[in-house]
Amino acid sequence: MSVKPLLNQRAFITGGSKGIGNAIANKLSSLGCKITILSRNEELLEREVKQLNSKYPLINGELHDYVKFDLNEINSIEKVIKVNQSFNESNILINCAGLSQNKLMMTIPSEEIMRIININLTSSMILSKLFIKNISRIKNNAKYNANIINISSVVSISSNNLIGACVYSASKAALTRFTETLSEEQIQIHKRRPRSPLIRVNALLPRHVSNTEIGRIDNVVYEADCQMVQVRPGADVDIGANPSADGADEDVEDGVETVNNVVYSFRLQQTAFDKKSFLTYIKSYMKAVKAKLAESNPEEVEVFEKGAAAYVKKVIGSFKDWEFYTGESMDPDAMVVLMNYREDGETPFVAIWKHGVKEVKI
């Protein structure tokens, strides 16, 4: 039986439904830690917690759980979190929720500036305060293990400035300095009160992560969020700006176009299907993929068949919402890239068949 070094530990992870936060949740739960993840997307939360409970069940019969909350609601954090049992029982706080940015300062809406600062910085400060208050109630237990880990970014200490990420960079720089100062503060408090628990405060500084995130659905489909960016055709340059939600056309330079970054970068060509022609195409494509898998990876044939059939059913069920793209060669027998929009109605995403592409390390 493998050793579980974090058995009886409990972690509260913001932004734990995807990306770095989700990777941390999986790693800690594999080490025996009970996990609570916080996010505003309940569909993702339910899916990820279900997977955690399936992959890393707790030996005492307890369950990993989640909290649905939008950390941009700064004035409600204390009211919601102070009475949350999962938070109050946690001895590990990981502030991982964060928003990236890809807009020039002159085009970013003021509301978005505040949202980035609230989620990347202010919420971490408030949650750290509440966490420290909880731990400080534990008396005469200097061996109690308590940790705050803030997920900042390497841009917070880098001399290389990210154009179009002023607010993001500032929020991460402030989070790093907050972490350093809070760490020293807790060390000094512990020196004066040596019998009280020492709360260790650290930051992780991963590289900057783009908003284009890739998720795998049922081990069959890759979904990747796209961005609408501004480019200067012919120069093949993304100038790092998104169209402002409240910006006017006069804010866009002459010769600059707003494009979908995935469609533009891979030179995808839009095509059209009705339901009948799409089903004819997809049956032929799936047959070709299965034949290839039967030769190279036969154990994946059943996985592909079941997962692909379920995803095709999803596409057919909302067919009018989907767009279809081919590669630059417009090969009718090649994979067709599917495109739709997330629940917010604003974020485009593309879907491609996992078994129809080859993974390459770069």
Short mmCIF file of N, CA and C in Angstrom, two decimals, residues 4-6 11 13 19-35 52 55-56 64 94:
data_model
loop_
_atom_site.label_atom_id
_atom_site.label_comp_id
_atom_site.label_asym_id
_atom_site.label_seq_id
_atom_site.Cartn_x
_atom_site.Cartn_y
_atom_site.Cartn_z
N LYS A 4 0.64 7.72 2.05
CA LYS A 4 -0.12 8.94 1.76
C LYS A 4 0.36 10.03 2.71
N PRO A 5 1.39 10.79 2.32
CA PRO A 5 1.99 11.76 3.24
C PRO A 5 1.07 12.90 3.64
N LEU A 6 -0.01 13.13 2.89
CA LEU A 6 -0.93 14.22 3.23
C LEU A 6 -2.25 13.71 3.81
N ALA A 11 -7.06 20.69 1.93
CA ALA A 11 -6.65 21.84 1.12
C ALA A 11 -7.87 22.51 0.49
N ILE A 13 -8.65 25.06 -2.53
CA ILE A 13 -7.95 25.53 -3.73
C ILE A 13 -8.89 26.37 -4.58
N GLY A 19 -6.86 23.90 -15.36
CA GLY A 19 -5.51 24.46 -15.41
C GLY A 19 -4.61 24.04 -14.27
N ILE A 20 -3.78 24.97 -13.82
CA ILE A 20 -2.81 24.70 -12.76
C ILE A 20 -3.51 24.28 -11.47
N GLY A 21 -4.59 24.97 -11.13
CA GLY A 21 -5.32 24.64 -9.90
C GLY A 21 -5.83 23.22 -9.90
N ASN A 22 -6.33 22.77 -11.04
CA ASN A 22 -6.82 21.40 -11.15
C ASN A 22 -5.69 20.39 -11.05
N ALA A 23 -4.54 20.72 -11.65
CA ALA A 23 -3.37 19.84 -11.56
C ALA A 23 -2.91 19.70 -10.11
N ILE A 24 -2.94 20.81 -9.37
CA ILE A 24 -2.56 20.78 -7.96
C ILE A 24 -3.56 19.93 -7.17
N ALA A 25 -4.85 20.12 -7.46
CA ALA A 25 -5.88 19.34 -6.76
C ALA A 25 -5.68 17.85 -6.96
N ASN A 26 -5.37 17.46 -8.18
CA ASN A 26 -5.14 16.04 -8.47
C ASN A 26 -3.90 15.51 -7.76
N LYS A 27 -2.84 16.30 -7.76
CA LYS A 27 -1.61 15.85 -7.11
C LYS A 27 -1.79 15.70 -5.60
N LEU A 28 -2.38 16.71 -4.97
CA LEU A 28 -2.55 16.65 -3.51
C LEU A 28 -3.51 15.52 -3.12
N SER A 29 -4.58 15.34 -3.88
CA SER A 29 -5.52 14.27 -3.55
C SER A 29 -4.88 12.90 -3.72
N SER A 30 -3.96 12.78 -4.68
CA SER A 30 -3.26 11.50 -4.86
C SER A 30 -2.36 11.18 -3.68
N LEU A 31 -2.02 12.22 -2.90
CA LEU A 31 -1.17 12.04 -1.72
C LEU A 31 -1.99 11.92 -0.44
N GLY A 32 -3.31 11.80 -0.59
CA GLY A 32 -4.18 11.55 0.56
C GLY A 32 -4.88 12.77 1.11
N CYS A 33 -4.67 13.93 0.51
CA CYS A 33 -5.26 15.17 1.02
C CYS A 33 -6.72 15.28 0.60
N LYS A 34 -7.56 15.76 1.51
CA LYS A 34 -8.95 16.03 1.17
C LYS A 34 -9.02 17.40 0.50
N ILE A 35 -9.72 17.49 -0.62
CA ILE A 35 -9.68 18.68 -1.47
C ILE A 35 -11.04 19.36 -1.54
N LEU A 52 -12.14 13.42 -9.02
CA LEU A 52 -11.27 13.30 -7.84
C LEU A 52 -11.75 12.18 -6.93
N LYS A 55 -10.96 8.84 -8.75
CA LYS A 55 -9.55 8.49 -8.87
C LYS A 55 -8.84 8.39 -7.52
N TYR A 56 -9.21 9.28 -6.60
CA TYR A 56 -8.50 9.36 -5.32
C TYR A 56 -9.49 9.35 -4.15
N HIS A 64 -14.20 14.50 -1.50
CA HIS A 64 -13.74 15.80 -1.96
C HIS A 64 -14.97 16.62 -2.35
N ILE A 94 -4.62 27.35 -1.07
CA ILE A 94 -3.90 27.59 -2.32
C ILE A 94 -4.72 28.57 -3.15
#
